[in-house]
mmCIF file of C-alpha atoms and ligand atoms in Angstrom:
data_model
loop_
_atom_site.group_PDB
_atom_site.id
_atom_site.type_symbol
_atom_site.label_atom_id
_atom_site.label_comp_id
_atom_site.label_asym_id
_atom_site.label_seq_id
_atom_site.Cartn_x
_atom_site.Cartn_y
_atom_site.Cartn_z
ATOM 1 C CA UNK A 4 10.130 40.386 3.760
ATOM 2 C CA UNK A 5 13.567 39.098 4.727
ATOM 3 C CA UNK A 6 14.581 35.719 3.314
ATOM 4 C CA UNK A 7 14.796 32.750 5.680
ATOM 5 C CA UNK A 8 18.040 30.945 5.665
ATOM 6 C CA UNK A 9 18.087 27.140 5.038
ATOM 7 C CA UNK A 10 21.192 25.061 5.857
ATOM 8 C CA UNK A 11 21.920 21.408 5.587
ATOM 9 C CA UNK A 12 24.842 18.989 5.292
ATOM 10 C CA UNK A 13 25.544 15.622 3.835
ATOM 11 C CA UNK A 14 28.551 13.335 4.416
ATOM 12 C CA UNK A 15 30.785 12.244 1.559
ATOM 13 C CA UNK A 16 31.342 8.941 3.382
ATOM 14 C CA UNK A 17 30.348 6.763 0.429
ATOM 15 C CA UNK A 18 28.145 6.901 -2.551
ATOM 16 C CA UNK A 19 24.636 8.418 -1.848
ATOM 17 C CA UNK A 20 21.649 6.175 -1.671
ATOM 18 C CA UNK A 21 18.090 6.756 -2.696
ATOM 19 C CA UNK A 22 17.518 7.303 1.030
ATOM 20 C CA UNK A 23 19.724 10.423 0.837
ATOM 21 C CA UNK A 24 17.887 11.495 -2.261
ATOM 22 C CA UNK A 25 14.349 10.994 -0.958
ATOM 23 C CA UNK A 26 15.085 12.056 2.559
ATOM 24 C CA UNK A 27 17.295 15.035 1.835
ATOM 25 C CA UNK A 28 18.564 16.037 -1.631
ATOM 26 C CA UNK A 29 15.168 16.117 -3.317
ATOM 27 C CA UNK A 30 13.826 18.330 -0.598
ATOM 28 C CA UNK A 31 16.694 20.691 -0.924
ATOM 29 C CA UNK A 32 15.957 21.135 -4.630
ATOM 30 C CA UNK A 33 12.406 21.922 -3.836
ATOM 31 C CA UNK A 34 13.450 24.570 -1.238
ATOM 32 C CA UNK A 35 15.823 26.109 -3.697
ATOM 33 C CA UNK A 36 12.875 26.924 -5.985
ATOM 34 C CA UNK A 37 11.154 28.831 -3.206
ATOM 35 C CA UNK A 38 12.203 32.440 -3.392
ATOM 36 C CA UNK A 39 11.501 33.125 0.208
ATOM 37 C CA UNK A 40 14.591 31.081 1.073
ATOM 38 C CA UNK A 41 18.282 31.574 0.927
ATOM 39 C CA UNK A 42 19.830 28.062 0.688
ATOM 40 C CA UNK A 43 23.211 26.815 1.818
ATOM 41 C CA UNK A 44 24.274 23.196 1.486
ATOM 42 C CA UNK A 45 27.523 21.833 2.729
ATOM 43 C CA UNK A 46 29.393 18.615 1.965
ATOM 44 C CA UNK A 47 30.638 17.659 5.423
ATOM 45 C CA UNK A 48 34.035 16.013 4.870
ATOM 46 C CA UNK A 49 35.122 16.815 8.425
ATOM 47 C CA UNK A 50 32.116 14.767 9.761
ATOM 48 C CA UNK A 51 33.065 11.945 7.392
ATOM 49 C CA UNK A 52 36.538 11.430 9.029
ATOM 50 C CA UNK A 53 34.919 10.597 12.408
ATOM 51 C CA UNK A 54 34.877 7.081 10.971
ATOM 52 C CA UNK A 55 37.959 5.804 9.109
ATOM 53 C CA UNK A 56 38.118 6.938 5.459
ATOM 54 C CA UNK A 57 40.696 6.068 2.715
ATOM 55 C CA UNK A 58 41.963 9.602 1.794
ATOM 56 C CA UNK A 59 41.786 9.068 -1.982
ATOM 57 C CA UNK A 60 38.289 7.675 -1.638
ATOM 58 C CA UNK A 61 37.229 10.649 0.513
ATOM 59 C CA UNK A 62 38.417 13.033 -2.185
ATOM 60 C CA UNK A 63 36.697 11.061 -4.917
ATOM 61 C CA UNK A 64 33.389 10.764 -2.916
ATOM 62 C CA UNK A 65 33.422 14.524 -2.176
ATOM 63 C CA UNK A 66 33.577 15.419 -5.889
ATOM 64 C CA UNK A 67 31.046 12.652 -6.717
ATOM 65 C CA UNK A 68 28.687 14.044 -4.108
ATOM 66 C CA UNK A 69 29.015 17.550 -5.430
ATOM 67 C CA UNK A 70 28.195 16.227 -8.875
ATOM 68 C CA UNK A 71 25.225 14.331 -7.567
ATOM 69 C CA UNK A 72 23.830 17.335 -5.826
ATOM 70 C CA UNK A 73 24.061 19.366 -8.978
ATOM 71 C CA UNK A 74 22.814 16.543 -11.155
ATOM 72 C CA UNK A 75 19.765 16.313 -8.852
ATOM 73 C CA UNK A 76 18.963 19.921 -9.535
ATOM 74 C CA UNK A 77 20.896 22.117 -7.048
ATOM 75 C CA UNK A 78 21.977 25.081 -8.998
ATOM 76 C CA UNK A 79 25.185 26.896 -7.856
ATOM 77 C CA UNK A 80 23.833 30.094 -9.251
ATOM 78 C CA UNK A 81 20.869 29.963 -6.859
ATOM 79 C CA UNK A 82 22.283 28.037 -3.905
ATOM 80 C CA UNK A 83 25.553 28.126 -1.992
ATOM 81 C CA UNK A 84 27.208 24.780 -2.353
ATOM 82 C CA UNK A 85 30.493 24.255 -0.534
ATOM 83 C CA UNK A 86 32.871 21.855 1.139
ATOM 84 C CA UNK A 87 33.081 22.075 4.968
ATOM 85 C CA UNK A 88 36.853 21.832 5.318
ATOM 86 C CA UNK A 89 37.284 24.806 2.972
ATOM 87 C CA UNK A 90 35.783 27.123 5.652
ATOM 88 C CA UNK A 91 37.971 27.033 8.786
ATOM 89 C CA UNK A 92 35.303 28.778 10.888
ATOM 90 C CA UNK A 93 33.483 25.441 11.294
ATOM 91 C CA UNK A 94 36.360 23.978 13.218
ATOM 92 C CA UNK A 95 36.950 27.239 15.098
ATOM 93 C CA UNK A 96 33.363 27.613 16.279
ATOM 94 C CA UNK A 97 33.236 23.877 17.171
ATOM 95 C CA UNK A 98 36.004 24.540 19.741
ATOM 96 C CA UNK A 99 34.083 27.332 21.409
ATOM 97 C CA UNK A 100 30.856 25.287 21.445
ATOM 98 C CA UNK A 101 32.582 22.245 22.871
ATOM 99 C CA UNK A 102 33.168 24.310 25.993
ATOM 100 C CA UNK A 103 29.433 24.861 26.231
ATOM 101 C CA UNK A 104 28.304 21.201 25.610
ATOM 102 C CA UNK A 105 27.925 18.702 28.384
ATOM 103 C CA UNK A 106 29.334 15.200 28.224
ATOM 104 C CA UNK A 107 26.088 13.799 29.526
ATOM 105 C CA UNK A 108 24.136 15.265 26.684
ATOM 106 C CA UNK A 109 26.544 13.943 24.087
ATOM 107 C CA UNK A 110 26.372 10.562 25.726
ATOM 108 C CA UNK A 111 22.586 10.395 25.062
ATOM 109 C CA UNK A 112 22.901 10.878 21.343
ATOM 110 C CA UNK A 113 21.520 7.759 19.689
ATOM 111 C CA UNK A 114 23.644 8.097 16.579
ATOM 112 C CA UNK A 115 26.808 8.150 18.814
ATOM 113 C CA UNK A 116 25.560 5.150 20.671
ATOM 114 C CA UNK A 117 24.854 3.225 17.428
ATOM 115 C CA UNK A 118 28.108 4.177 15.733
ATOM 116 C CA UNK A 119 30.285 3.612 18.703
ATOM 117 C CA UNK A 120 28.979 0.084 19.110
ATOM 118 C CA UNK A 121 31.019 -0.840 16.056
ATOM 119 C CA UNK A 122 34.295 -0.031 17.866
ATOM 120 C CA UNK A 123 36.017 -1.272 21.022
ATOM 121 C CA UNK A 124 35.703 1.272 23.858
ATOM 122 C CA UNK A 125 39.436 1.961 23.725
ATOM 123 C CA UNK A 126 39.272 2.990 20.055
ATOM 124 C CA UNK A 127 36.212 5.226 19.948
ATOM 125 C CA UNK A 128 37.619 8.513 18.822
ATOM 126 C CA UNK A 129 36.499 11.712 20.517
ATOM 127 C CA UNK A 130 35.515 13.202 17.099
ATOM 128 C CA UNK A 131 32.731 10.672 16.957
ATOM 129 C CA UNK A 132 31.590 11.846 20.320
ATOM 130 C CA UNK A 133 31.678 15.592 19.537
ATOM 131 C CA UNK A 134 30.279 15.071 16.055
ATOM 132 C CA UNK A 135 27.000 16.806 17.001
ATOM 133 C CA UNK A 136 28.929 19.898 18.199
ATOM 134 C CA UNK A 137 30.544 20.252 14.737
ATOM 135 C CA UNK A 138 27.087 19.927 13.268
ATOM 136 C CA UNK A 139 25.819 22.648 15.587
ATOM 137 C CA UNK A 140 28.656 24.916 14.467
ATOM 138 C CA UNK A 141 27.798 24.237 10.811
ATOM 139 C CA UNK A 142 24.226 25.412 11.437
ATOM 140 C CA UNK A 143 24.804 28.278 13.766
ATOM 141 C CA UNK A 144 27.512 29.895 11.756
ATOM 142 C CA UNK A 145 24.954 30.688 9.094
ATOM 143 C CA UNK A 146 22.149 31.842 11.426
ATOM 144 C CA UNK A 147 19.952 29.212 9.779
ATOM 145 C CA UNK A 148 16.211 29.436 10.387
ATOM 146 C CA UNK A 149 15.499 25.874 9.013
ATOM 147 C CA UNK A 150 17.425 22.725 8.739
ATOM 148 C CA UNK A 151 15.946 20.071 6.421
ATOM 149 C CA UNK A 152 17.134 16.638 7.645
ATOM 150 C CA UNK A 153 15.931 13.144 7.985
ATOM 151 C CA UNK A 154 14.134 11.955 11.168
ATOM 152 C CA UNK A 155 17.401 10.533 12.474
ATOM 153 C CA UNK A 156 18.920 13.946 12.863
ATOM 154 C CA UNK A 157 16.158 15.409 15.062
ATOM 155 C CA UNK A 158 18.162 14.807 18.266
ATOM 156 C CA UNK A 159 21.192 16.643 16.869
ATOM 157 C CA UNK A 160 18.973 19.627 16.054
ATOM 158 C CA UNK A 161 17.724 19.714 19.605
ATOM 159 C CA UNK A 162 21.246 19.708 20.787
ATOM 160 C CA UNK A 163 22.150 22.541 18.461
ATOM 161 C CA UNK A 164 19.291 24.636 19.827
ATOM 162 C CA UNK A 165 20.331 23.871 23.415
ATOM 163 C CA UNK A 166 23.914 24.887 22.846
ATOM 164 C CA UNK A 167 22.920 28.017 21.004
ATOM 165 C CA UNK A 168 20.538 28.996 23.819
ATOM 166 C CA UNK A 169 23.164 28.362 26.380
ATOM 167 C CA UNK A 170 25.622 30.637 24.533
ATOM 168 C CA UNK A 171 22.963 33.319 24.111
ATOM 169 C CA UNK A 172 22.124 33.149 27.838
ATOM 170 C CA UNK A 173 25.730 33.061 29.049
ATOM 171 C CA UNK A 174 26.896 35.888 26.817
ATOM 172 C CA UNK A 175 24.243 37.770 24.928
ATOM 173 C CA UNK A 176 21.862 36.974 22.055
ATOM 174 C CA UNK A 177 24.127 35.800 19.207
ATOM 175 C CA UNK A 178 22.693 32.788 17.506
ATOM 176 C CA UNK A 179 19.347 32.213 15.856
ATOM 177 C CA UNK A 180 17.634 29.068 17.187
ATOM 178 C CA UNK A 181 17.209 26.775 14.112
ATOM 179 C CA UNK A 182 14.263 24.567 13.509
ATOM 180 C CA UNK A 183 14.367 21.070 12.026
ATOM 181 C CA UNK A 184 12.392 20.683 8.771
ATOM 182 C CA UNK A 185 11.404 17.054 8.696
ATOM 183 C CA UNK A 186 9.127 15.643 6.054
ATOM 184 C CA UNK A 187 6.833 12.929 7.463
ATOM 185 C CA UNK A 188 6.127 11.071 4.292
ATOM 186 C CA UNK A 189 8.957 8.925 3.040
ATOM 187 C CA UNK A 190 11.110 10.548 5.757
ATOM 188 C CA UNK A 191 12.877 7.278 6.441
ATOM 189 C CA UNK A 192 13.717 4.838 3.692
ATOM 190 C CA UNK A 193 14.709 1.472 5.217
ATOM 191 C CA UNK A 194 17.230 -1.208 4.289
ATOM 192 C CA UNK A 195 16.014 -3.665 1.574
ATOM 193 C CA UNK A 196 17.438 -6.489 3.597
ATOM 194 C CA UNK A 197 16.307 -5.456 7.048
ATOM 195 C CA UNK A 198 13.120 -3.187 7.024
ATOM 196 C CA UNK A 199 13.778 -2.416 10.771
ATOM 197 C CA UNK A 200 17.075 -0.597 9.888
ATOM 198 C CA UNK A 201 17.658 2.620 8.019
ATOM 199 C CA UNK A 202 18.924 2.276 4.486
ATOM 200 C CA UNK A 203 22.509 3.423 4.773
ATOM 201 C CA UNK A 204 25.528 3.642 2.416
ATOM 202 C CA UNK A 205 27.749 2.372 5.244
ATOM 203 C CA UNK A 206 25.792 -0.939 5.511
ATOM 204 C CA UNK A 207 28.126 -3.974 4.945
ATOM 205 C CA UNK A 208 25.546 -5.729 2.913
ATOM 206 C CA UNK A 209 25.437 -4.119 -0.526
ATOM 207 C CA UNK A 210 21.997 -5.553 -1.330
ATOM 208 C CA UNK A 211 20.549 -3.525 1.454
ATOM 209 C CA UNK A 212 20.694 -0.169 -0.357
ATOM 210 C CA UNK A 213 19.981 1.334 -3.801
ATOM 211 C CA UNK A 214 22.625 3.809 -4.804
ATOM 212 C CA UNK A 215 21.652 6.851 -6.711
ATOM 213 C CA UNK A 216 24.242 5.906 -9.335
ATOM 214 C CA UNK A 217 23.356 2.117 -9.505
ATOM 215 C CA UNK A 218 22.870 0.888 -13.027
ATOM 216 C CA UNK A 219 19.531 -0.494 -14.105
ATOM 217 C CA UNK A 220 20.681 -4.179 -13.669
ATOM 218 C CA UNK A 221 21.840 -3.594 -10.114
ATOM 219 C CA UNK A 222 18.542 -1.829 -9.327
ATOM 220 C CA UNK A 223 16.467 -4.667 -10.662
ATOM 221 C CA UNK A 224 18.583 -7.322 -8.919
ATOM 222 C CA UNK A 225 18.461 -5.636 -5.527
ATOM 223 C CA UNK A 226 14.705 -4.936 -5.598
ATOM 224 C CA UNK A 227 14.122 -8.490 -6.660
ATOM 225 C CA UNK A 228 16.074 -9.757 -3.615
ATOM 226 C CA UNK A 229 14.350 -7.305 -1.213
ATOM 227 C CA UNK A 230 13.050 -8.939 1.915
ATOM 228 C CA UNK A 231 9.257 -9.125 2.115
ATOM 229 C CA UNK A 232 6.974 -11.486 4.068
ATOM 230 C CA UNK A 233 4.720 -14.543 3.637
ATOM 231 C CA UNK A 234 1.492 -12.662 3.572
ATOM 232 C CA UNK A 235 1.742 -12.327 -0.154
ATOM 233 C CA UNK A 236 -0.610 -9.221 -0.442
ATOM 234 C CA UNK A 237 0.646 -5.815 -1.420
ATOM 235 C CA UNK A 238 -0.615 -3.754 1.523
ATOM 236 C CA UNK A 239 0.639 -0.772 3.598
ATOM 237 C CA UNK A 240 0.899 -1.619 7.303
ATOM 238 C CA UNK A 241 3.450 -2.265 10.028
ATOM 239 C CA UNK A 242 3.061 -5.991 9.908
ATOM 240 C CA UNK A 243 4.524 -6.019 6.396
ATOM 241 C CA UNK A 244 7.482 -3.598 6.885
ATOM 242 C CA UNK A 245 9.377 -4.732 3.779
ATOM 243 C CA UNK A 246 6.478 -4.094 1.468
ATOM 244 C CA UNK A 247 5.642 -0.897 3.290
ATOM 245 C CA UNK A 248 9.133 0.335 2.614
ATOM 246 C CA UNK A 249 8.967 -0.669 -1.079
ATOM 247 C CA UNK A 250 5.645 1.117 -1.373
ATOM 248 C CA UNK A 251 7.175 4.243 0.233
ATOM 249 C CA UNK A 252 9.915 4.153 -2.363
ATOM 250 C CA UNK A 253 7.396 3.667 -5.218
ATOM 251 C CA UNK A 254 5.270 6.648 -3.989
ATOM 252 C CA UNK A 255 8.257 8.828 -3.469
ATOM 253 C CA UNK A 256 9.428 8.528 -6.990
ATOM 254 C CA UNK A 257 5.921 8.696 -8.660
ATOM 255 C CA UNK A 258 4.326 11.265 -6.207
ATOM 256 C CA UNK A 259 1.356 8.906 -6.257
ATOM 257 C CA UNK A 260 -0.969 8.218 -3.438
ATOM 258 C CA UNK A 261 -0.009 5.004 -1.671
ATOM 259 C CA UNK A 262 -3.712 3.992 -1.573
ATOM 260 C CA UNK A 263 -3.900 4.108 -5.342
ATOM 261 C CA UNK A 264 -0.773 1.989 -5.785
ATOM 262 C CA UNK A 265 -2.059 -0.601 -3.297
ATOM 263 C CA UNK A 266 -5.426 -0.765 -5.202
ATOM 264 C CA UNK A 267 -3.581 -1.324 -8.475
ATOM 265 C CA UNK A 268 -1.789 -4.305 -7.103
ATOM 266 C CA UNK A 269 -4.762 -6.020 -5.674
ATOM 267 C CA UNK A 270 -4.643 -9.701 -6.552
ATOM 268 C CA UNK A 271 -1.116 -9.402 -7.926
ATOM 269 C CA UNK A 272 1.922 -10.954 -6.315
ATOM 270 C CA UNK A 273 5.072 -9.311 -4.989
ATOM 271 C CA UNK A 274 6.978 -10.345 -8.104
ATOM 272 C CA UNK A 275 4.949 -8.078 -10.403
ATOM 273 C CA UNK A 276 5.043 -5.229 -7.956
ATOM 274 C CA UNK A 277 8.773 -5.453 -7.577
ATOM 275 C CA UNK A 278 9.404 -5.560 -11.322
ATOM 276 C CA UNK A 279 7.327 -2.439 -11.759
ATOM 277 C CA UNK A 280 9.005 -0.707 -8.855
ATOM 278 C CA UNK A 281 12.387 -1.472 -10.360
ATOM 279 C CA UNK A 282 11.350 0.237 -13.637
ATOM 280 C CA UNK A 283 10.005 3.312 -11.696
ATOM 281 C CA UNK A 284 13.393 3.650 -9.919
ATOM 282 C CA UNK A 285 15.332 3.096 -13.087
ATOM 283 C CA UNK A 286 13.461 5.782 -14.955
ATOM 284 C CA UNK A 287 13.490 8.251 -12.062
ATOM 285 C CA UNK A 288 17.285 7.924 -11.758
ATOM 286 C CA UNK A 289 18.134 7.952 -15.455
ATOM 287 C CA UNK A 290 18.082 11.767 -16.061
ATOM 288 C CA UNK A 291 20.094 12.289 -12.764
ATOM 289 C CA UNK A 292 22.622 9.801 -13.843
ATOM 290 C CA UNK A 293 22.973 11.360 -17.273
ATOM 291 C CA UNK A 294 23.657 14.799 -15.917
ATOM 292 C CA UNK A 295 25.975 13.257 -13.362
ATOM 293 C CA UNK A 296 28.113 11.686 -16.119
ATOM 294 C CA UNK A 297 28.712 15.053 -17.705
ATOM 295 C CA UNK A 298 29.521 16.870 -14.508
ATOM 296 C CA UNK A 299 31.958 14.299 -13.036
ATOM 297 C CA UNK A 300 34.021 14.589 -16.176
ATOM 298 C CA UNK A 301 34.254 18.336 -15.909
ATOM 299 C CA UNK A 302 36.690 18.817 -13.057
ATOM 300 C CA UNK A 303 37.455 22.413 -13.948
ATOM 301 C CA UNK A 304 33.777 23.354 -13.543
ATOM 302 C CA UNK A 305 33.432 21.501 -10.324
ATOM 303 C CA UNK A 306 36.445 23.320 -8.963
ATOM 304 C CA UNK A 307 34.967 26.686 -10.004
ATOM 305 C CA UNK A 308 31.655 25.764 -8.159
ATOM 306 C CA UNK A 309 33.303 24.729 -4.899
ATOM 307 C CA UNK A 310 35.670 27.718 -4.809
ATOM 308 C CA UNK A 311 32.897 30.167 -5.330
ATOM 309 C CA UNK A 312 30.781 28.374 -2.769
ATOM 310 C CA UNK A 313 33.541 28.475 -0.176
ATOM 311 C CA UNK A 314 34.068 32.186 -0.707
ATOM 312 C CA UNK A 315 30.382 33.000 -0.164
ATOM 313 C CA UNK A 316 30.128 30.644 2.826
ATOM 314 C CA UNK A 317 33.305 31.979 4.443
ATOM 315 C CA UNK A 318 32.083 35.517 4.351
ATOM 316 C CA UNK A 319 28.879 34.633 6.156
ATOM 317 C CA UNK A 320 30.543 32.293 8.638
ATOM 318 C CA UNK A 321 33.317 34.698 9.610
ATOM 319 C CA UNK A 322 30.768 37.398 10.436
ATOM 320 C CA UNK A 323 29.278 35.059 13.124
ATOM 321 C CA UNK A 324 32.631 33.740 14.291
ATOM 322 C CA UNK A 325 34.003 37.274 14.885
ATOM 323 C CA UNK A 326 31.067 38.065 17.065
ATOM 324 C CA UNK A 327 31.511 34.888 19.004
ATOM 325 C CA UNK A 328 35.229 35.345 19.578
ATOM 326 C CA UNK A 329 34.586 38.920 20.834
ATOM 327 C CA UNK A 330 31.838 37.840 23.224
ATOM 328 C CA UNK A 331 33.808 35.060 24.839
ATOM 329 C CA UNK A 332 36.666 37.472 25.483
ATOM 330 C CA UNK A 333 39.262 36.764 22.829
ATOM 331 C CA UNK A 334 41.293 39.829 21.875
ATOM 332 C CA UNK A 335 40.868 40.759 18.139
ATOM 333 C CA UNK A 336 44.024 40.458 16.149
HETATM 334 P P1 LIG B 28 24.200 11.100 5.759
HETATM 335 O O1 LIG B 28 24.253 10.100 4.680
HETATM 336 O O2 LIG B 28 24.086 10.460 7.081
HETATM 337 O O3 LIG B 28 25.161 12.174 5.590
HETATM 338 O O4 LIG B 28 22.698 11.779 5.565
HETATM 339 C C1 LIG B 28 22.489 12.839 4.707
HETATM 340 C C2 LIG B 28 21.010 13.220 4.752
HETATM 341 O O5 LIG B 28 20.235 12.102 4.247
HETATM 342 C C3 LIG B 28 20.460 13.424 6.105
HETATM 343 O O6 LIG B 28 19.485 14.408 6.113
HETATM 344 C C4 LIG B 28 19.790 12.133 6.495
HETATM 345 O O7 LIG B 28 18.793 12.244 7.446
HETATM 346 C C5 LIG B 28 19.249 11.676 5.125
HETATM 347 N N1 LIG B 28 19.174 10.239 5.037
HETATM 348 C C6 LIG B 28 20.215 9.369 5.146
HETATM 349 N N2 LIG B 28 19.698 8.071 4.970
HETATM 350 C C7 LIG B 28 18.415 8.181 4.909
HETATM 351 C C8 LIG B 28 17.329 7.179 4.817
HETATM 352 N N3 LIG B 28 17.540 5.901 4.679
HETATM 353 N N4 LIG B 28 16.077 7.691 4.630
HETATM 354 C C9 LIG B 28 15.776 8.994 4.695
HETATM 355 N N5 LIG B 28 16.751 9.915 4.809
HETATM 356 C C10 LIG B 28 17.981 9.587 4.925
HETATM 357 N N1 LIG B 29 24.915 14.776 10.652
HETATM 358 C C1 LIG B 29 24.158 14.894 9.381
HETATM 359 C C2 LIG B 29 23.846 13.449 8.866
HETATM 360 O O1 LIG B 29 24.503 12.574 9.109
HETATM 361 C C3 LIG B 29 24.953 15.593 8.384
HETATM 362 C C4 LIG B 29 25.271 17.010 8.804
HETATM 363 C C5 LIG B 29 26.371 17.607 9.212
HETATM 364 C C6 LIG B 29 24.221 18.093 8.817
HETATM 365 N N2 LIG B 29 26.290 18.919 9.493
HETATM 366 C C7 LIG B 29 24.947 19.211 9.271
HETATM 367 C C8 LIG B 29 22.935 18.158 8.512
HETATM 368 C C9 LIG B 29 24.195 20.491 9.445
HETATM 369 C C10 LIG B 29 22.261 19.372 8.748
HETATM 370 C C11 LIG B 29 22.906 20.521 9.183
HETATM 371 O O2 LIG B 29 22.939 13.392 8.120
#
């Protein structure tokens, strides 16, 4: 049986949160261990610059993220790990796909609507608007079958399929139509300060997220401050969104049934539950952080990994790009 291709991307726009880990990275590691899949994971620095970045921070965050991915268990011997800007085909295919994407469709993207709210109309850059087209190019270049993402990316995946289908219809079958792979449970980790909002590394309030590289004291402090409610009973329901989110985090790290956890805290207050949760998170992150510290200090090795990744990715991507250029009527050089 031919292997199915898995592709996903993650932005180096800050330090990764446990939301990124639970919603994305951890699933990627699991997929890597399945021998029916060929895995490709990309650090999307070109997506990151759709919002202002400090260049030296972007460079640092990119290498940090590569180290985090490897520390979390992604193995460059089994999986292709690369940096988006190293493979020019991403920008090149984006241009072609731009000509097949309708403004109206991009206008309906909820992530665009949310992100552009932060800027004056006159300073929304067009990269933010065409962000989903670059994402479509990422995926389609590798003829991916499955794209593991968080729930928030579902709409972008639908756009990717639409654009691919439009290309296939207008020219001839070229792109595989990718499917989103979205895990229901723990799919969305919410802010510790506002359980209605997604936990995000770009949140202005640092107490709202737990970073994968937070030290134990920071983890304990932030969990202690996490917003709960006045009910005072550890229970899993939508009236107690703060506690529900904390239970999701707990269960994600222990792989325990949420019902069991709730039973264990019967008659105990939020304080005890939060203290225990903090220890669960500290212990779960400890081995990742230890491996991270080794990797981040080994720049030569990191360079070897991303260079080899780019070579492998470029070979696959160019195969698709050459077909596309030919079909749209460009003359081969
Ligand atoms: P980003 O940080 O936007 O590049 O997201 C990288 C990956 O992490 C995507 O698959 C997101 O859907 C996922 N992700 C980001 N934040 C969360 C969150 N709070 N909960 C679950 N998944 C998340
Ligand atoms: N837009 C995705 C996010 O914010 C990141 C991303 C870029 C991506 N290109 C991708 C995810 C391709 C999956 C496939 O999470």
